[in-house]
Short mmCIF file of C-alpha atoms in Angstrom, two decimals:
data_model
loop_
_atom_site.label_atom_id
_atom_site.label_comp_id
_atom_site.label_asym_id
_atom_site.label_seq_id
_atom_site.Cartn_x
_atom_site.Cartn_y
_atom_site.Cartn_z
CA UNK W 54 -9.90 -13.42 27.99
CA UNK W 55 -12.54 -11.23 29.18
CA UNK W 56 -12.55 -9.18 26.11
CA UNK W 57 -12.63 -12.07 23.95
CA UNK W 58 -15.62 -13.45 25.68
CA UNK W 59 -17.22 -9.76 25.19
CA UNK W 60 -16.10 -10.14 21.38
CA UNK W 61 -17.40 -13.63 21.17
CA UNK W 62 -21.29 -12.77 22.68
CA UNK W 63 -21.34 -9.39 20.94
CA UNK W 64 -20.53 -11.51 17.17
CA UNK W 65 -22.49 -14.37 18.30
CA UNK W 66 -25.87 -11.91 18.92
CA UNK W 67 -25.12 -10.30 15.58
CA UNK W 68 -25.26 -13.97 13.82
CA UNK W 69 -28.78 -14.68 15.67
CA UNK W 70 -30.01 -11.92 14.63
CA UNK W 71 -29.35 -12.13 11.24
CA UNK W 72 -30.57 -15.70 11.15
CA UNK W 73 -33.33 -14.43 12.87
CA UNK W 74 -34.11 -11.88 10.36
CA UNK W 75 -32.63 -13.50 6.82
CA UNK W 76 -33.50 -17.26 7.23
CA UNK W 77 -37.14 -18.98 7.29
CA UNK W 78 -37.16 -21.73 9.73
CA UNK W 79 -39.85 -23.63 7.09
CA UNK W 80 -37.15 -23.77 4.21
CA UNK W 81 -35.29 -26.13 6.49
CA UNK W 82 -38.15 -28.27 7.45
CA UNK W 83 -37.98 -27.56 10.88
CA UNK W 84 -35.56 -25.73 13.66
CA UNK W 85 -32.81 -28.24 13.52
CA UNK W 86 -31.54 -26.52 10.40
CA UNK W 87 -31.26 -23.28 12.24
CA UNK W 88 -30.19 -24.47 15.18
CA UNK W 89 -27.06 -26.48 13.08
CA UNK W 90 -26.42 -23.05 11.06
CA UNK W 91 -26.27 -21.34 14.54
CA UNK W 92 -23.76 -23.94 16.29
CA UNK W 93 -21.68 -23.53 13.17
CA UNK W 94 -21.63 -19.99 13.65
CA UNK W 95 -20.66 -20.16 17.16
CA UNK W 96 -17.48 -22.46 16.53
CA UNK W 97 -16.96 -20.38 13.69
CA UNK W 98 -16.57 -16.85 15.98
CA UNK W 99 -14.91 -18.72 18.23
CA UNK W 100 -12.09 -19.58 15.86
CA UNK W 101 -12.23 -16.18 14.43
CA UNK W 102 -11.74 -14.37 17.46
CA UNK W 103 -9.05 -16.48 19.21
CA UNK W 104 -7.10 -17.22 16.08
CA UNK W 105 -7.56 -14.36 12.92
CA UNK W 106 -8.71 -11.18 14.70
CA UNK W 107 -5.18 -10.59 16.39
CA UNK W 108 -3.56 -7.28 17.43
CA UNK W 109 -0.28 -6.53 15.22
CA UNK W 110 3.09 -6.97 16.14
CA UNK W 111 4.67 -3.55 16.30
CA UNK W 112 8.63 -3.47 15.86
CA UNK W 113 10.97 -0.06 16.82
CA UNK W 114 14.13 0.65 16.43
CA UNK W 115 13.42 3.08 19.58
CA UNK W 116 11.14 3.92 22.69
CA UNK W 117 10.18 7.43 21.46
CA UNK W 118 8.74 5.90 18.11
CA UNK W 119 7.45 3.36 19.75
CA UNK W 120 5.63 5.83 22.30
CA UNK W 121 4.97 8.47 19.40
CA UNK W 122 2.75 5.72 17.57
CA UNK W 123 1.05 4.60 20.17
CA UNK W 124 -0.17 8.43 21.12
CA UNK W 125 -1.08 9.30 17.78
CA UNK W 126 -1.67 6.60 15.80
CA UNK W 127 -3.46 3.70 17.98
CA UNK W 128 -4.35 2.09 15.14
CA UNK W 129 -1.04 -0.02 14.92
CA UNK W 130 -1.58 -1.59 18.43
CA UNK W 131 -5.52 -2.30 18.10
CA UNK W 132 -6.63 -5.42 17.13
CA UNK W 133 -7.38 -5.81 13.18
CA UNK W 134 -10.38 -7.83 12.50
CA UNK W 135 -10.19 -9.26 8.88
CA UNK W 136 -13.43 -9.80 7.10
CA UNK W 137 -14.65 -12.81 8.67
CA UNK W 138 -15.55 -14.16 5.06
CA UNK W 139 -12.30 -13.66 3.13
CA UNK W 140 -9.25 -13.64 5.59
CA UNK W 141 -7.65 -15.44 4.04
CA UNK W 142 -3.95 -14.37 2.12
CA UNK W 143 -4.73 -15.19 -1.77
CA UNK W 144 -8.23 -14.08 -0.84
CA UNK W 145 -7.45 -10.85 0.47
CA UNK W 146 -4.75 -9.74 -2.25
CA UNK W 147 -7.71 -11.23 -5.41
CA UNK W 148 -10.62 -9.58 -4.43
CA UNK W 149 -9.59 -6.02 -3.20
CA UNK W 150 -9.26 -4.17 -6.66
CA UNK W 151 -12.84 -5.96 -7.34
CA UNK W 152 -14.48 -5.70 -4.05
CA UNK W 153 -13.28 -1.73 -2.51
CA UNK W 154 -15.05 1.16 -4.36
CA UNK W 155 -12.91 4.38 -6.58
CA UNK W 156 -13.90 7.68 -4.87
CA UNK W 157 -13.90 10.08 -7.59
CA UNK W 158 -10.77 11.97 -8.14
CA UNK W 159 -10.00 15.15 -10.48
CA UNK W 160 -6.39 15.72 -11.46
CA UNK W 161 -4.50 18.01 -12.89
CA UNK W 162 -1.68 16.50 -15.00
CA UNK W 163 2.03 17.84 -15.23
CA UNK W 164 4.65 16.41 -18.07
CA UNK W 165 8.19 16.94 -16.18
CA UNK W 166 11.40 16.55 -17.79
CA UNK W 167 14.22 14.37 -16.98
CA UNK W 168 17.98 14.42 -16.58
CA UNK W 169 17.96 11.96 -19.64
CA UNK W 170 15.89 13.52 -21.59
CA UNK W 171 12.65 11.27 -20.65
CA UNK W 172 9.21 12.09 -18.94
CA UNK W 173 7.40 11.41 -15.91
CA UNK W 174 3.75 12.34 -15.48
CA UNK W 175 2.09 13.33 -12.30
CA UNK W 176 -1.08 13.32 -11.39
CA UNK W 177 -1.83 16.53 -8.67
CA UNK W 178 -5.24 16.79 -6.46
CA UNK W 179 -4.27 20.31 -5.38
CA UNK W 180 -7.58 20.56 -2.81
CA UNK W 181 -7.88 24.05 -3.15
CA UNK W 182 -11.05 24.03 -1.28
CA UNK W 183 -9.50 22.90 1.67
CA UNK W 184 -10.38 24.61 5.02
CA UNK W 185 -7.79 23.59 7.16
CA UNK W 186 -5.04 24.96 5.34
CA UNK W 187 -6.64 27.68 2.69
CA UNK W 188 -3.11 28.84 2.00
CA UNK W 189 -1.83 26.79 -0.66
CA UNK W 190 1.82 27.68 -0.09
CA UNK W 191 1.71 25.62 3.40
CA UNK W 192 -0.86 23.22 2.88
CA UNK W 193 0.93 19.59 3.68
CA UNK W 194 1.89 17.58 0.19
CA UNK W 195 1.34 13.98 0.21
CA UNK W 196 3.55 12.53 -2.37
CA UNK W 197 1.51 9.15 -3.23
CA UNK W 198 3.90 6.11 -4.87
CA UNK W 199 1.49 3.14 -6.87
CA UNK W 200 2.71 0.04 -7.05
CA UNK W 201 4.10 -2.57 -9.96
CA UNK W 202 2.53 -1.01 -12.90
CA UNK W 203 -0.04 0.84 -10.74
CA UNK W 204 -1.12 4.76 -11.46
CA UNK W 205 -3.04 7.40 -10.01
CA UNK W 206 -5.88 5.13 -10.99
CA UNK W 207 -5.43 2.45 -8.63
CA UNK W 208 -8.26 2.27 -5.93
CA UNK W 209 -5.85 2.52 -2.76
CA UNK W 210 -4.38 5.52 -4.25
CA UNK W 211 -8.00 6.78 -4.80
CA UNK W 212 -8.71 5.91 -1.34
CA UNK W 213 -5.30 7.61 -0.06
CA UNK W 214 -6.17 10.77 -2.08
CA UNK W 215 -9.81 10.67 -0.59
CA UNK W 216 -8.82 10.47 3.25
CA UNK W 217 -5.93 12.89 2.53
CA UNK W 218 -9.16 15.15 1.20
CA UNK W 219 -10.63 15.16 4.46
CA UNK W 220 -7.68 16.52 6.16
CA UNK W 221 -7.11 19.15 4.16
CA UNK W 222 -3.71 17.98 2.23
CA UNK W 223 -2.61 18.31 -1.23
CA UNK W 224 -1.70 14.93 -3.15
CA UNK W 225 0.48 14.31 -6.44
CA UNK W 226 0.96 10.65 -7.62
CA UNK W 227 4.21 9.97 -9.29
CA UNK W 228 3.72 7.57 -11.96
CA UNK W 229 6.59 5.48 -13.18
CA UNK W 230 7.51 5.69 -16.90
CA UNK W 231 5.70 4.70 -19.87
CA UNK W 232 2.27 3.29 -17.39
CA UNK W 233 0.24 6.19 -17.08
CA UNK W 234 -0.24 6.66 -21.15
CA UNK W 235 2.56 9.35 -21.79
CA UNK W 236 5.45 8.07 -24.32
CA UNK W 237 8.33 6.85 -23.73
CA UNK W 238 10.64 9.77 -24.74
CA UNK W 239 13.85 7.59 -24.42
CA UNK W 240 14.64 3.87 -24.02
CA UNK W 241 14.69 3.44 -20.20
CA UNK W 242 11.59 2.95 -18.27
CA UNK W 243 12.15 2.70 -14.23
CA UNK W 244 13.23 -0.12 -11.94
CA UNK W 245 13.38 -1.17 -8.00
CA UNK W 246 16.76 -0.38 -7.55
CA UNK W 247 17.37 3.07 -9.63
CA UNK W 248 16.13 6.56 -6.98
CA UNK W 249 16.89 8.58 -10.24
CA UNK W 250 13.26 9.92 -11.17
CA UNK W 251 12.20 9.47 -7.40
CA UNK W 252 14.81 11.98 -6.54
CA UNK W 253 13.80 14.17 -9.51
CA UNK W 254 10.09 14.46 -8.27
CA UNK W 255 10.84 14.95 -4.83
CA UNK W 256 12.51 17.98 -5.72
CA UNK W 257 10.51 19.19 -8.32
CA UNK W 258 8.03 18.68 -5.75
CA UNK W 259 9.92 20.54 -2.97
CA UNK W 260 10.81 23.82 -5.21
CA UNK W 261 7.40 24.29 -5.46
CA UNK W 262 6.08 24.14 -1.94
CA UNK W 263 9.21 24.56 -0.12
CA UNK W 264 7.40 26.32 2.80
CA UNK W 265 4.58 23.34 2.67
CA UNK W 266 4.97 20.12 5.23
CA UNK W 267 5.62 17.39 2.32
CA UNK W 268 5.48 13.48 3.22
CA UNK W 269 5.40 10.60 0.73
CA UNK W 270 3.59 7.16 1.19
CA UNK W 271 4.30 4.27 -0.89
CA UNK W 272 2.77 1.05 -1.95
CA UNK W 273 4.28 -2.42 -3.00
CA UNK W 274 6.79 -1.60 -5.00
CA UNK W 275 6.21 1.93 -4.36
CA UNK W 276 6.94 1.74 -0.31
CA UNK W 277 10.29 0.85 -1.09
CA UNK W 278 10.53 2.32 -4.74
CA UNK W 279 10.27 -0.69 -6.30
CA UNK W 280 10.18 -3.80 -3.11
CA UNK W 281 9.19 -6.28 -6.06
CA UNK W 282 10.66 -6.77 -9.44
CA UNK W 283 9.99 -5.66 -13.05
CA UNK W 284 8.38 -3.12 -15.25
CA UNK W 285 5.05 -4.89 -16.52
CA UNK W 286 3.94 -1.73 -18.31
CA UNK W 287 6.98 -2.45 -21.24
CA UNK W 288 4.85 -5.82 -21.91
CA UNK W 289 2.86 -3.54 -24.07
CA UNK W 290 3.39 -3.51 -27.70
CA UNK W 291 3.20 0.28 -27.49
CA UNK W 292 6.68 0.99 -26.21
CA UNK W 293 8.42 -1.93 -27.78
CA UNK W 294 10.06 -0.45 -30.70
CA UNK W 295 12.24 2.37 -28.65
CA UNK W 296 14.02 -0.74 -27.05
CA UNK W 297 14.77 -3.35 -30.33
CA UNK W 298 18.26 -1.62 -31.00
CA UNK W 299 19.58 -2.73 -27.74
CA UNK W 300 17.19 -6.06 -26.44
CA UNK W 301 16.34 -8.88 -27.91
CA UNK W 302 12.68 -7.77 -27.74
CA UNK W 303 11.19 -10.90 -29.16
CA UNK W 304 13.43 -13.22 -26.41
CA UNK W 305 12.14 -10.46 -23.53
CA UNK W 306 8.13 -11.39 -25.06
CA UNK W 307 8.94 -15.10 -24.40
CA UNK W 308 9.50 -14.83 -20.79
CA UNK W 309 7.24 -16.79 -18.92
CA UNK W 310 7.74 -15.80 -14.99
CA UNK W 311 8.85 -12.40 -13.74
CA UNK W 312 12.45 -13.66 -13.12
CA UNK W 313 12.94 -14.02 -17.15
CA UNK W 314 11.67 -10.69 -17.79
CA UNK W 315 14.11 -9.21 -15.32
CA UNK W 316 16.92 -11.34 -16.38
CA UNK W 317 16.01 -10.70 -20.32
CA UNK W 318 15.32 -6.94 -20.13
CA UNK W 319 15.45 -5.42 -16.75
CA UNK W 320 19.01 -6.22 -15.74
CA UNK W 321 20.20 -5.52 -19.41
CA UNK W 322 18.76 -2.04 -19.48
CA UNK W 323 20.06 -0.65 -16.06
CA UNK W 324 23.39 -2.73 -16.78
CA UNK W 325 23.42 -5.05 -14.23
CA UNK W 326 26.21 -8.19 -14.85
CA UNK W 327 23.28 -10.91 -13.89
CA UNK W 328 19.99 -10.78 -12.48
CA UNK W 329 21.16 -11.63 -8.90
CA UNK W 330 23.50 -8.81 -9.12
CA UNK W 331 19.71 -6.24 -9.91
CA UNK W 332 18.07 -8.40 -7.05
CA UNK W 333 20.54 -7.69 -4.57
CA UNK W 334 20.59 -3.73 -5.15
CA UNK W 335 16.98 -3.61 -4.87
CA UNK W 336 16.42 -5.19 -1.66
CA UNK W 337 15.60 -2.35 1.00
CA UNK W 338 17.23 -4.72 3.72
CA UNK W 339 20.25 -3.01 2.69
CA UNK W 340 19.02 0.31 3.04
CA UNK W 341 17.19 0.01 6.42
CA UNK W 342 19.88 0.89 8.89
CA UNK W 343 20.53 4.33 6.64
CA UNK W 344 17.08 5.88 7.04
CA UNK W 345 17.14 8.88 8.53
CA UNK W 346 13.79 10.23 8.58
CA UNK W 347 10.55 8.30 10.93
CA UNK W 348 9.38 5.06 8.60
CA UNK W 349 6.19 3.51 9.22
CA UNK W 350 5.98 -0.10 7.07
CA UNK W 351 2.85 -2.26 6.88
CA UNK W 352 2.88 -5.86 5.91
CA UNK W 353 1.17 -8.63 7.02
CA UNK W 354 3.02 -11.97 7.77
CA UNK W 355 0.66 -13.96 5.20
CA UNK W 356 1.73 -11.61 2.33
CA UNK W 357 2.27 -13.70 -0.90
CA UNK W 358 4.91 -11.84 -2.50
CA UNK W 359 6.44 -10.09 1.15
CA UNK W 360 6.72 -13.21 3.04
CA UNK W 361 7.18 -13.22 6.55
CA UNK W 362 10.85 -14.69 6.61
CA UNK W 363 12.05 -11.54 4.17
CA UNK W 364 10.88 -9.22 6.96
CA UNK W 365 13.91 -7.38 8.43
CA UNK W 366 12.96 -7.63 11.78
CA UNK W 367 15.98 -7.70 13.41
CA UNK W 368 17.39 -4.78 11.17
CA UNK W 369 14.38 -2.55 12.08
CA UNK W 370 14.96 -2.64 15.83
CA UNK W 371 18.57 -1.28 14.64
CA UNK W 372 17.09 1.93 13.26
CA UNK W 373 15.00 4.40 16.34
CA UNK W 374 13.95 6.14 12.56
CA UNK W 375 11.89 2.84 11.41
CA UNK W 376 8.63 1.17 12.95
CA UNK W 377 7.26 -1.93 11.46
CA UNK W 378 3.67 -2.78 11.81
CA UNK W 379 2.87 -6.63 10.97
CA UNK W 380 -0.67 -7.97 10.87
CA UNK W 381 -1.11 -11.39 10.97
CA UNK W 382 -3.39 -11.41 8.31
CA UNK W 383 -4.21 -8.88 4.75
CA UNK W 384 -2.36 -10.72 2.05
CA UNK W 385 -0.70 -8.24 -0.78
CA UNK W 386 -2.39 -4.80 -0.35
CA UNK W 387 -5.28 -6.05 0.85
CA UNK W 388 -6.06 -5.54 4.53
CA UNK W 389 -9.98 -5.66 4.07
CA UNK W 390 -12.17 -5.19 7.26
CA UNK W 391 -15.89 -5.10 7.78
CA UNK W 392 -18.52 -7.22 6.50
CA UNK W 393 -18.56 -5.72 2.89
CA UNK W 394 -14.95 -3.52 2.78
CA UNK W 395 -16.14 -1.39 0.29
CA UNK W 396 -15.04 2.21 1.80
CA UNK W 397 -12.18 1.43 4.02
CA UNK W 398 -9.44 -0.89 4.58
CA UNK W 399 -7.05 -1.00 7.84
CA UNK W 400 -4.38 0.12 5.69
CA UNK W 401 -6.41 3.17 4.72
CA UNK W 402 -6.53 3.76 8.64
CA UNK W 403 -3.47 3.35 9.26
CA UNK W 404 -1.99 5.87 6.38
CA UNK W 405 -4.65 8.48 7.73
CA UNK W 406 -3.53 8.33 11.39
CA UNK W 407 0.32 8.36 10.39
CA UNK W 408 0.23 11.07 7.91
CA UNK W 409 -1.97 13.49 10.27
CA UNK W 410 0.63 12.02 13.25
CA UNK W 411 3.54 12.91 11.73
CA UNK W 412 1.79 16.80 10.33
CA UNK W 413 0.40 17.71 13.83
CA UNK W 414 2.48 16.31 15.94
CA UNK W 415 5.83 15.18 14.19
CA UNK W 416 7.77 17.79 16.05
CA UNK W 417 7.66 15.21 19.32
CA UNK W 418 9.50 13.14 17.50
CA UNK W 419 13.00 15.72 17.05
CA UNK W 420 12.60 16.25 20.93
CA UNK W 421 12.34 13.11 22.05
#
């Protein structure tokens, strides 16, 4: 109570002062109209404070994760403030491709081939000017994973890339099949339940670093390779023709939600008997109690497309390997913060602190 009382004078002085500063008394005829805007204001940081700005609920599988976060990464136990102006769930997923700014990346592209006889691009920021590690055989490699349809072009992979900068690490984005402009060499694109060109990257990836520390984050469908259905990017008209021998292309155009389109083409293509049958491999509740490496997973409980009954809680605290982090607020990849969240968003934070946790200081976590 005491700190909220500190929060609530602190936010209430800010609001004065910006009245103070921004609004002419005369426009309002007299002081009532100030005084009204500054009551509102009040009840308004009252609310805020005791019922949006909330700490997250943090969920281990184990004490030494648990303990290992809290060291190294405070973030996940401090209390997230969501802009005061657009907290809200549909708000916060809407407006954060608009609202947060692209740092400028350079990449250097690489074509790889597949098993199959496909192609995946990746997109490398080597940071060769790095001063923290100048040798480029052990600098740490951040293996960034976009989201439905998403490439190296996204702003939170910008962002990722960008804070990753700043500590010195080496990035390559692994974009899915047929989205980042390459063609589609063969008739398969990529789908949440099939690790085949995940697999293929990470050890492409691996032979050439093998000395280098190499961690991978994920986002959306990426954190999970592939959490939510579908491959938008076959929508275009681009790769349709190296599918017509075996779809019904024209039926798979038709589809009007993102069920049909995984039912009409996504199923059929990675042979799956009926679309439940796809939706039940690609859950990662299935997969939770085998990870063997430390997991951190952000979502917040207002998420519009990871809704807070689909949370595996109770799996999680199964696992010592996985830590869930759950705001109560942040919508779908959105997380904003700050007045105007143009730079920084706490997700940004939170990948920053884990990443750097789990290179400085990720031996703890074998010896604990």
């Amino acid at each position: 109570m005491q700190r909220l009382a500190m929060d609530l004078r602190m936010l209430s002085r800010e609001l004065s002062l910006y009245l103070e500063h921004q609004v002419r008394v005369g426009f309002f005829g007299s002081g009532v109209g100030l005084s009204l805007i500054l009551g509102f204001s009040v009840a308004y940081a009252c609310y805020y404070l005791s019922s949006i700005a909330k700490k997250p609920q943090l969920v281990t599988g184990g004490e030494s994760f648990s303990r290992f976060l809290q060291n190294h990464c405070p973030v996940v136990t401090e209390t997230y403030y969501p802009t005061v102006w657009c907290w809200e769930s549909r708000g916060q997923t809407l407006l954060r491709p608009f609202i947060t700014s692209k740092p400028s990346v350079q990449y250097r592209n690489e074509l790889i081939k597949t098993a199959d006889g496909g192609q995946i691009s990746l997109d490398w920021f080597d940071n060769c000017n790095s001063r923290c590690y100048m040798d480029a055989t052990t600098r740490p490699t951040i293996l960034l994973l976009p989201g439905l349809t998403g490439t190296s072009k996204e702003s939170y992979i910008l962002h990722m890339i960008h804070l990753s900068e700043d500590l010195g690490y080496r990035c390559v984005v692994f974009n899915n099949r047929g989205v980042a402009g390459e063609n589609l060499l063969t008739p398969r694109t990529y789908c949440c339940a099939n690790t085949e060109d995940l697999e293929t990257v990470i050890h492409h990836v691996h032979s050439l670093y093998p000395s280098a520390p190499f961690l991978a984050a994920g986002v959306s469908m990426g954190g999970v390779l592939g959490s939510s259905p579908a491959s938008g990017s076959l929508l275009s008209r681009k790769h349709r023709h190296m599918f017509v021998k075996q779809i019904d292309m024209d039926h798979v155009m038709k589809a009007k939600s993102i069920r049909e389109f995984d039912k009409r083409f996504t199923s059929v293509m990675f042979g799956y008997q009926t679309i439940d049958d796809y939706y039940t491999d690609a859950s990662p509740n299935r997969r939770l109690k085998s990870v063997g490496i430390p997991v951190l997973c952000l979502n917040s409980v207002d998420d519009v497309f990871s809704p807070s009954h689909a949370i595996p809680i109770e799996t999680a605290k199964q696992n010592p390997n996985v830590a869930l982090v759950l705001t109560s607020y942040g919508g779908h990849i959105g997380f904003l913060e700050g007045l105007w969240p143009r730079q920084s968003t706490y997700m940004d934070r939170v990948f920053k602190q884990f990443v750097q946790a789990m290179v400085e200081h990720g031996h703890e976590l074998s010896s604990m």
